mmCIF file of C-alpha atoms in Angstrom:
data_model
loop_
_atom_site.group_PDB
_atom_site.id
_atom_site.type_symbol
_atom_site.label_atom_id
_atom_site.label_comp_id
_atom_site.label_asym_id
_atom_site.label_seq_id
_atom_site.Cartn_x
_atom_site.Cartn_y
_atom_site.Cartn_z
ATOM 1 C CA MET A 96 33.898 -43.030 -94.976
ATOM 2 C CA ASP A 97 36.138 -40.716 -93.024
ATOM 3 C CA ILE A 98 33.630 -38.156 -92.417
ATOM 4 C CA ALA A 99 29.985 -37.929 -92.397
ATOM 5 C CA VAL A 100 28.551 -34.291 -92.470
ATOM 6 C CA VAL A 101 24.893 -33.586 -91.437
ATOM 7 C CA GLY A 102 23.991 -30.185 -91.904
ATOM 8 C CA ASP A 103 23.129 -26.946 -93.910
ATOM 9 C CA LEU A 104 23.414 -26.120 -97.445
ATOM 10 C CA ASN A 105 22.166 -23.358 -99.743
ATOM 11 C CA VAL A 106 23.107 -21.368 -102.860
ATOM 12 C CA ASP A 107 25.523 -18.282 -102.295
ATOM 13 C CA LEU A 108 25.332 -15.225 -104.268
ATOM 14 C CA VAL A 109 28.643 -13.394 -103.429
ATOM 15 C CA LEU A 110 29.083 -9.842 -104.265
ATOM 16 C CA THR A 111 32.528 -8.013 -104.044
ATOM 17 C CA GLY A 112 33.999 -4.796 -104.806
ATOM 18 C CA LEU A 113 31.241 -2.767 -102.927
ATOM 19 C CA ALA A 114 32.483 0.594 -101.408
ATOM 20 C CA ALA A 115 29.950 0.107 -98.598
ATOM 21 C CA LEU A 116 26.801 -1.322 -97.564
ATOM 22 C CA PRO A 117 23.818 0.276 -99.479
ATOM 23 C CA ALA A 118 21.527 2.571 -97.476
ATOM 24 C CA TYR A 119 17.781 2.547 -97.833
ATOM 25 C CA ARG A 120 16.820 3.571 -101.441
ATOM 26 C CA GLU A 121 20.367 3.434 -102.525
ATOM 27 C CA LEU A 122 21.860 1.418 -105.333
ATOM 28 C CA ARG A 123 25.428 0.403 -105.145
ATOM 29 C CA LEU A 124 27.155 -1.454 -108.010
ATOM 30 C CA ALA A 125 29.474 -4.512 -107.327
ATOM 31 C CA GLN A 126 32.585 -5.046 -109.084
ATOM 32 C CA GLY A 127 32.643 -8.908 -108.805
ATOM 33 C CA MET A 128 29.947 -11.733 -108.503
ATOM 34 C CA ARG A 129 30.047 -15.437 -107.807
ATOM 35 C CA PHE A 130 27.059 -18.042 -107.862
ATOM 36 C CA ALA A 131 28.440 -20.770 -105.735
ATOM 37 C CA LEU A 132 27.848 -23.623 -103.227
ATOM 38 C CA GLY A 133 27.037 -22.212 -99.780
ATOM 39 C CA GLY A 134 26.213 -23.379 -96.214
ATOM 40 C CA SER A 135 28.849 -24.085 -93.682
ATOM 41 C CA SER A 136 28.296 -27.646 -93.495
ATOM 42 C CA ALA A 137 28.566 -28.024 -97.512
ATOM 43 C CA ILE A 138 31.525 -25.837 -97.719
ATOM 44 C CA PHE A 139 33.290 -28.021 -95.122
ATOM 45 C CA ALA A 140 32.294 -31.220 -96.860
ATOM 46 C CA CYS A 141 33.629 -29.986 -100.270
ATOM 47 C CA ASN A 142 36.876 -28.714 -98.843
ATOM 48 C CA ALA A 143 37.630 -31.856 -96.582
ATOM 49 C CA ALA A 144 37.056 -34.108 -99.611
ATOM 50 C CA ARG A 145 39.539 -31.713 -101.787
ATOM 51 C CA LEU A 146 42.109 -32.458 -99.042
ATOM 52 C CA GLY A 147 41.659 -36.357 -99.694
ATOM 53 C CA ALA A 148 39.045 -37.340 -96.940
ATOM 54 C CA LYS A 149 36.158 -39.636 -97.882
ATOM 55 C CA VAL A 150 33.106 -37.584 -97.164
ATOM 56 C CA GLY A 151 29.309 -38.133 -97.084
ATOM 57 C CA PHE A 152 26.864 -35.443 -96.818
ATOM 58 C CA VAL A 153 23.357 -35.581 -95.450
ATOM 59 C CA GLY A 154 21.053 -32.511 -95.833
ATOM 60 C CA LYS A 155 17.850 -31.148 -97.292
ATOM 61 C CA VAL A 156 17.225 -28.849 -100.377
ATOM 62 C CA GLY A 157 14.359 -28.309 -102.565
ATOM 63 C CA ASP A 158 13.714 -30.610 -105.769
ATOM 64 C CA ASP A 159 14.457 -27.656 -107.922
ATOM 65 C CA GLU A 160 17.120 -26.028 -110.154
ATOM 66 C CA LEU A 161 19.157 -24.824 -107.196
ATOM 67 C CA GLY A 162 18.903 -28.046 -105.201
ATOM 68 C CA HIS A 163 20.275 -30.017 -108.251
ATOM 69 C CA PHE A 164 23.034 -27.348 -108.648
ATOM 70 C CA LEU A 165 24.128 -27.877 -104.984
ATOM 71 C CA ARG A 166 24.087 -31.648 -105.414
ATOM 72 C CA ARG A 167 26.404 -31.423 -108.468
ATOM 73 C CA CYS A 168 28.634 -29.123 -106.764
ATOM 74 C CA LEU A 169 29.122 -31.663 -104.041
ATOM 75 C CA GLU A 170 29.644 -34.597 -106.260
ATOM 76 C CA GLN A 171 32.045 -32.764 -108.421
ATOM 77 C CA SER A 172 34.203 -32.200 -105.203
ATOM 78 C CA GLY A 173 34.064 -35.966 -104.554
ATOM 79 C CA VAL A 174 31.372 -35.894 -101.700
ATOM 80 C CA ASP A 175 28.825 -38.824 -101.606
ATOM 81 C CA THR A 176 25.393 -37.402 -101.905
ATOM 82 C CA SER A 177 23.392 -40.661 -101.776
ATOM 83 C CA HIS A 178 21.726 -39.650 -98.450
ATOM 84 C CA MET A 179 20.932 -36.091 -99.553
ATOM 85 C CA ILE A 180 17.313 -35.272 -99.634
ATOM 86 C CA LEU A 181 15.567 -33.341 -102.521
ATOM 87 C CA GLU A 182 12.096 -32.350 -101.361
ATOM 88 C CA ALA A 183 9.523 -31.286 -103.722
ATOM 89 C CA SER A 184 7.398 -29.540 -101.167
ATOM 90 C CA GLY A 185 10.014 -26.641 -100.449
ATOM 91 C CA ARG A 186 12.433 -24.397 -102.164
ATOM 92 C CA THR A 187 16.156 -24.403 -101.809
ATOM 93 C CA GLY A 188 17.543 -21.466 -99.730
ATOM 94 C CA ILE A 189 19.810 -18.699 -100.915
ATOM 95 C CA CYS A 190 22.210 -16.377 -99.268
ATOM 96 C CA VAL A 191 23.206 -13.099 -100.680
ATOM 97 C CA SER A 192 26.811 -12.142 -99.308
ATOM 98 C CA MET A 193 28.151 -8.820 -99.618
ATOM 99 C CA SER A 194 32.042 -9.367 -99.075
ATOM 100 C CA PHE A 195 34.476 -6.819 -98.137
ATOM 101 C CA PRO A 196 38.375 -7.650 -97.706
ATOM 102 C CA GLU A 197 38.099 -8.057 -93.873
ATOM 103 C CA GLU A 198 34.319 -8.354 -93.188
ATOM 104 C CA TYR A 199 30.971 -9.347 -94.793
ATOM 105 C CA ALA A 200 27.175 -8.769 -94.504
ATOM 106 C CA MET A 201 24.759 -11.419 -95.392
ATOM 107 C CA VAL A 202 20.808 -11.826 -95.942
ATOM 108 C CA SER A 203 19.594 -15.339 -96.106
ATOM 109 C CA TYR A 204 16.563 -17.116 -97.313
ATOM 110 C CA PRO A 205 16.583 -20.574 -95.473
ATOM 111 C CA GLY A 206 13.922 -22.263 -97.495
ATOM 112 C CA ILE A 207 13.418 -25.972 -96.756
ATOM 113 C CA ARG A 208 16.480 -26.141 -94.608
ATOM 114 C CA GLU A 209 14.218 -25.237 -91.805
ATOM 115 C CA THR A 210 12.394 -28.322 -91.785
ATOM 116 C CA PHE A 211 15.510 -30.648 -91.797
ATOM 117 C CA ARG A 212 15.078 -32.781 -88.609
ATOM 118 C CA VAL A 213 17.186 -35.691 -87.018
ATOM 119 C CA GLU A 214 14.222 -38.002 -88.333
ATOM 120 C CA ASP A 215 15.481 -37.271 -91.851
ATOM 121 C CA VAL A 216 19.042 -38.628 -90.976
ATOM 122 C CA ASP A 217 19.893 -42.311 -91.803
ATOM 123 C CA PHE A 218 21.782 -43.250 -88.450
ATOM 124 C CA ASP A 219 23.369 -46.501 -90.009
ATOM 125 C CA TYR A 220 24.751 -44.318 -92.881
ATOM 126 C CA VAL A 221 26.461 -41.822 -90.491
ATOM 127 C CA LYS A 222 27.821 -44.605 -88.393
ATOM 128 C CA SER A 223 29.532 -46.044 -91.197
ATOM 129 C CA ALA A 224 32.102 -43.206 -90.978
ATOM 130 C CA ARG A 225 34.944 -42.521 -88.541
ATOM 131 C CA HIS A 226 33.825 -38.975 -87.781
ATOM 132 C CA LEU A 227 30.628 -36.959 -87.487
ATOM 133 C CA HIS A 228 30.604 -33.071 -88.236
ATOM 134 C CA MET A 229 27.863 -30.647 -88.108
ATOM 135 C CA SER A 230 28.019 -27.067 -88.992
ATOM 136 C CA GLY A 231 25.273 -24.286 -88.899
ATOM 137 C CA TYR A 232 23.705 -25.648 -85.680
ATOM 138 C CA TYR A 233 21.824 -22.485 -84.858
ATOM 139 C CA LEU A 234 20.524 -22.349 -88.704
ATOM 140 C CA LEU A 235 19.008 -25.826 -88.349
ATOM 141 C CA ARG A 236 16.223 -24.938 -85.907
ATOM 142 C CA SER A 237 14.212 -28.177 -86.501
ATOM 143 C CA MET A 238 17.388 -30.219 -86.029
ATOM 144 C CA GLN A 239 18.196 -28.938 -82.494
ATOM 145 C CA ALA A 240 15.659 -31.039 -80.619
ATOM 146 C CA GLY A 241 17.319 -34.221 -81.923
ATOM 147 C CA ALA A 242 21.005 -33.383 -82.421
ATOM 148 C CA SER A 243 22.171 -34.561 -78.850
ATOM 149 C CA ARG A 244 20.607 -38.017 -79.711
ATOM 150 C CA LEU A 245 22.564 -38.059 -83.114
ATOM 151 C CA PHE A 246 25.799 -37.040 -81.310
ATOM 152 C CA ARG A 247 25.218 -39.499 -78.416
ATOM 153 C CA GLU A 248 24.702 -42.311 -80.726
ATOM 154 C CA ALA A 249 27.693 -41.363 -82.924
ATOM 155 C CA LYS A 250 29.823 -41.425 -79.712
ATOM 156 C CA GLU A 251 28.284 -44.746 -78.660
ATOM 157 C CA ALA A 252 29.248 -46.162 -82.044
ATOM 158 C CA GLY A 253 32.959 -45.126 -81.503
ATOM 159 C CA MET A 254 32.905 -42.186 -83.554
ATOM 160 C CA SER A 255 34.824 -38.624 -82.988
ATOM 161 C CA THR A 256 32.470 -35.700 -83.440
ATOM 162 C CA SER A 257 32.857 -32.014 -83.873
ATOM 163 C CA LEU A 258 30.380 -29.046 -84.285
ATOM 164 C CA ASP A 259 30.538 -25.458 -85.616
ATOM 165 C CA PRO A 260 27.660 -23.375 -83.988
ATOM 166 C CA ASP A 261 27.433 -20.559 -86.698
ATOM 167 C CA HIS A 262 25.597 -17.346 -85.946
ATOM 168 C CA ASP A 263 22.295 -17.509 -83.949
ATOM 169 C CA PRO A 264 19.925 -15.245 -85.850
ATOM 170 C CA SER A 265 17.367 -15.366 -82.783
ATOM 171 C CA GLY A 266 20.049 -13.832 -80.464
ATOM 172 C CA LYS A 267 19.244 -16.331 -77.823
ATOM 173 C CA TRP A 268 22.407 -18.466 -78.182
ATOM 174 C CA ASN A 269 20.751 -21.598 -76.440
ATOM 175 C CA GLY A 270 18.963 -24.283 -78.489
ATOM 176 C CA GLY A 271 20.291 -26.989 -76.074
ATOM 177 C CA MET A 272 23.987 -26.114 -76.957
ATOM 178 C CA ARG A 273 25.163 -26.991 -73.449
ATOM 179 C CA GLU A 274 23.489 -30.323 -73.270
ATOM 180 C CA LEU A 275 24.898 -31.050 -76.756
ATOM 181 C CA LEU A 276 28.637 -30.160 -76.075
ATOM 182 C CA CYS A 277 29.023 -33.106 -73.708
ATOM 183 C CA TYR A 278 29.053 -35.403 -76.813
ATOM 184 C CA VAL A 279 31.272 -33.170 -78.845
ATOM 185 C CA ASP A 280 35.035 -33.786 -79.158
ATOM 186 C CA PHE A 281 35.902 -30.738 -81.270
ATOM 187 C CA PHE A 282 33.943 -27.300 -80.886
ATOM 188 C CA PHE A 283 34.734 -24.646 -83.432
ATOM 189 C CA PRO A 284 33.174 -21.354 -82.478
ATOM 190 C CA ASN A 285 34.419 -17.985 -83.751
ATOM 191 C CA GLU A 286 35.171 -15.240 -80.981
ATOM 192 C CA HIS A 287 31.738 -13.713 -81.301
ATOM 193 C CA GLU A 288 29.973 -17.002 -81.044
ATOM 194 C CA CYS A 289 32.117 -18.236 -78.142
ATOM 195 C CA MET A 290 31.351 -15.166 -75.903
ATOM 196 C CA ASN A 291 27.582 -15.172 -76.648
ATOM 197 C CA ILE A 292 27.265 -19.021 -76.040
ATOM 198 C CA ALA A 293 29.222 -18.700 -72.764
ATOM 199 C CA GLY A 294 27.460 -15.438 -71.743
ATOM 200 C CA ALA A 295 30.861 -13.806 -71.077
ATOM 201 C CA ALA A 296 32.021 -10.275 -71.714
ATOM 202 C CA ASN A 297 35.569 -11.256 -72.777
ATOM 203 C CA LEU A 298 37.345 -13.866 -74.668
ATOM 204 C CA ASP A 299 39.320 -15.265 -71.573
ATOM 205 C CA ALA A 300 36.034 -15.870 -69.438
ATOM 206 C CA ALA A 301 34.357 -17.458 -72.491
ATOM 207 C CA ALA A 302 37.242 -19.807 -72.974
ATOM 208 C CA ASN A 303 37.460 -20.847 -69.361
ATOM 209 C CA CYS A 304 33.684 -21.518 -69.599
ATOM 210 C CA LEU A 305 33.786 -23.548 -72.676
ATOM 211 C CA ARG A 306 36.818 -25.460 -71.499
ATOM 212 C CA SER A 307 34.891 -27.899 -69.326
ATOM 213 C CA LEU A 308 31.875 -28.414 -71.733
ATOM 214 C CA ALA A 309 33.452 -29.949 -74.849
ATOM 215 C CA GLY A 310 36.384 -32.007 -75.412
ATOM 216 C CA VAL A 311 38.509 -29.426 -77.213
ATOM 217 C CA THR A 312 37.113 -25.899 -78.128
ATOM 218 C CA VAL A 313 39.052 -24.263 -80.889
ATOM 219 C CA ILE A 314 38.206 -20.446 -80.971
ATOM 220 C CA LYS A 315 38.690 -18.856 -84.543
ATOM 221 C CA ARG A 316 39.720 -15.199 -84.406
ATOM 222 C CA GLY A 317 40.263 -14.531 -88.208
ATOM 223 C CA ALA A 318 43.209 -12.307 -88.514
ATOM 224 C CA GLU A 319 44.268 -12.810 -84.784
ATOM 225 C CA GLY A 320 44.682 -16.588 -85.358
ATOM 226 C CA ALA A 321 43.166 -19.221 -83.129
ATOM 227 C CA VAL A 322 43.039 -20.306 -79.479
ATOM 228 C CA LEU A 323 42.719 -23.876 -78.471
ATOM 229 C CA VAL A 324 41.419 -24.736 -74.914
ATOM 230 C CA SER A 325 40.767 -27.968 -73.222
ATOM 231 C CA ALA A 326 40.848 -29.270 -69.730
ATOM 232 C CA GLY A 327 44.714 -29.746 -69.882
ATOM 233 C CA CYS A 328 46.010 -27.026 -71.974
ATOM 234 C CA THR A 329 45.754 -23.708 -73.818
ATOM 235 C CA ILE A 330 47.465 -23.357 -77.126
ATOM 236 C CA SER A 331 47.547 -20.035 -79.132
ATOM 237 C CA THR A 332 48.500 -19.873 -82.717
ATOM 238 C CA PRO A 333 48.822 -16.746 -84.897
ATOM 239 C CA ALA A 334 47.132 -16.274 -88.294
ATOM 240 C CA PHE A 335 49.209 -16.029 -91.685
ATOM 241 C CA ALA A 336 49.566 -12.480 -92.925
ATOM 242 C CA ILE A 337 47.533 -12.500 -96.155
ATOM 243 C CA THR A 338 45.510 -10.146 -98.014
ATOM 244 C CA PRO A 339 42.048 -11.490 -98.534
ATOM 245 C CA VAL A 340 39.833 -11.362 -101.443
ATOM 246 C CA ASP A 341 36.661 -12.959 -100.021
ATOM 247 C CA THR A 342 36.433 -14.226 -96.425
ATOM 248 C CA THR A 343 33.426 -16.282 -97.174
ATOM 249 C CA GLY A 344 33.845 -19.932 -95.781
ATOM 250 C CA ALA A 345 37.156 -19.056 -94.100
ATOM 251 C CA GLY A 346 36.143 -20.791 -90.867
ATOM 252 C CA ASP A 347 34.656 -23.961 -92.492
ATOM 253 C CA SER A 348 38.050 -24.131 -94.486
ATOM 254 C CA PHE A 349 39.919 -23.834 -91.087
ATOM 255 C CA ASN A 350 37.618 -26.762 -89.802
ATOM 256 C CA ALA A 351 38.408 -28.897 -92.883
ATOM 257 C CA GLY A 352 42.412 -28.445 -92.497
ATOM 258 C CA TYR A 353 42.216 -29.087 -88.716
ATOM 259 C CA LEU A 354 40.111 -32.158 -88.852
ATOM 260 C CA PHE A 355 41.906 -33.663 -91.945
ATOM 261 C CA GLN A 356 44.987 -33.524 -89.781
ATOM 262 C CA TYR A 357 43.359 -34.934 -86.721
ATOM 263 C CA LEU A 358 41.935 -37.939 -88.600
ATOM 264 C CA ARG A 359 45.603 -38.589 -89.752
ATOM 265 C CA GLY A 360 46.708 -38.657 -86.025
ATOM 266 C CA SER A 361 48.507 -35.493 -86.129
ATOM 267 C CA PRO A 362 49.348 -33.538 -82.903
ATOM 268 C CA GLN A 363 47.182 -30.506 -82.048
ATOM 269 C CA GLU A 364 49.779 -27.963 -83.080
ATOM 270 C CA GLN A 365 49.918 -29.459 -86.612
ATOM 271 C CA CYS A 366 46.021 -29.612 -86.684
ATOM 272 C CA LEU A 367 46.079 -25.817 -85.851
ATOM 273 C CA LEU A 368 48.689 -25.064 -88.446
ATOM 274 C CA TRP A 369 46.673 -26.625 -91.242
ATOM 275 C CA GLY A 370 43.698 -25.069 -90.139
ATOM 276 C CA ASN A 371 45.192 -21.502 -90.258
ATOM 277 C CA ALA A 372 46.772 -22.347 -93.603
ATOM 278 C CA CYS A 373 43.445 -23.624 -95.175
ATOM 279 C CA GLY A 374 41.620 -20.590 -93.742
ATOM 280 C CA ALA A 375 44.122 -18.310 -95.182
ATOM 281 C CA LEU A 376 44.398 -19.874 -98.749
ATOM 282 C CA SER A 377 40.605 -20.110 -99.049
ATOM 283 C CA THR A 378 40.325 -16.241 -98.916
ATOM 284 C CA GLN A 379 42.139 -15.864 -102.128
ATOM 285 C CA SER A 380 38.997 -16.500 -104.332
ATOM 286 C CA LEU A 381 35.300 -15.642 -104.306
ATOM 287 C CA GLY A 382 33.133 -18.087 -102.467
ATOM 288 C CA GLY A 383 33.760 -20.690 -99.882
ATOM 289 C CA THR A 384 35.163 -23.418 -102.134
ATOM 290 C CA GLU A 385 36.767 -21.978 -105.201
ATOM 291 C CA GLY A 386 40.065 -20.870 -103.564
ATOM 292 C CA PHE A 387 40.322 -24.000 -101.261
ATOM 293 C CA PRO A 388 43.719 -25.700 -101.970
ATOM 294 C CA HIS A 389 44.850 -29.223 -102.575
ATOM 295 C CA PRO A 390 47.288 -30.817 -100.050
ATOM 296 C CA GLY A 391 50.223 -30.166 -101.971
ATOM 297 C CA GLU A 392 49.438 -26.472 -102.252
ATOM 298 C CA VAL A 393 48.996 -26.362 -98.401
ATOM 299 C CA GLU A 394 52.408 -28.125 -98.000
ATOM 300 C CA ARG A 395 54.137 -25.655 -100.358
ATOM 301 C CA PHE A 396 52.439 -22.834 -98.591
ATOM 302 C CA LEU A 397 53.754 -24.194 -95.122
ATOM 303 C CA ALA A 398 57.165 -24.808 -96.471
ATOM 304 C CA ASP A 399 57.318 -21.089 -97.498
ATOM 305 C CA ARG A 400 55.498 -19.455 -94.498
ATOM 306 C CA GLY A 401 55.188 -22.114 -91.819
ATOM 307 C CA ALA A 402 57.527 -20.283 -89.290
ATOM 308 C CA GLU A 403 54.626 -17.624 -89.262
ATOM 309 C CA GLY A 404 52.152 -20.061 -87.620
ATOM 310 C CA GLY A 405 54.144 -21.037 -84.629
ATOM 311 C CA THR A 406 52.041 -22.250 -81.603
ATOM 312 C CA VAL A 407 52.530 -21.248 -77.997
ATOM 313 C CA ARG A 408 51.355 -24.030 -75.549
ATOM 314 C CA ASN A 409 50.332 -22.974 -71.891
ATOM 315 C CA ALA A 410 49.387 -25.676 -69.286
#
């Protein structure tokens, strides 16, 4: 395998066309609806596979209709699900996402995902890949105690690693994150996550804090583009100007584009360019995977609009 993904998955019910969030005792009608695969790790896995990477997925769902739906979605995208766990003792999680052109609001029922532990993971299977990726770290509460062991052993086996933290519903922004980051080659927080994890009041201070913790930190800023920081450099790259339909999974799509190019040996600027392009194109359809492009589509998009994605490197 190219990538072993260990992480979260659930069903997404995406509602669009709402004028605003409903107030208490108020009913609002959505104009669009999509029932789709969700969970940051699962969206990443599907989209990396669509680009051509060989991807395996390790996660836990209920042995129920929703769990079988999610496994089919992964398999239809070419993801190996042989080590995905279907557990009869719990129910598959579901997330209701109210999507607006530039923002979203979510309500999630985690289900059996909360019992997913490092002891559920076949380490030999993970180590058969070149790269380990985990998304939704703060949503995997039972995984946090063992995550450092998983990433440490992956590094000892010669793998590269990456982590996307996701939002912390507890508001604590700890969970062993700083101890884990010393085993992470690529850290992918968004701007809000970055400042909360660093305990900083602004992006520059947060970036300087995280610069020394992970190998490379890529801060995703939505319409403002992305900033890469490492011990040796800072690279800023603008986003592509695009009118979004649904931003669900855009950050996971960025991760897929970036890591796909990294595993091909591309320089950081090319990784960032593909990350931004994949993130932008993914927003053109409902859900986190429906609008994700094939490699040829990304290449055509960049041929037409690549000049918009120029990078600025600072020592």
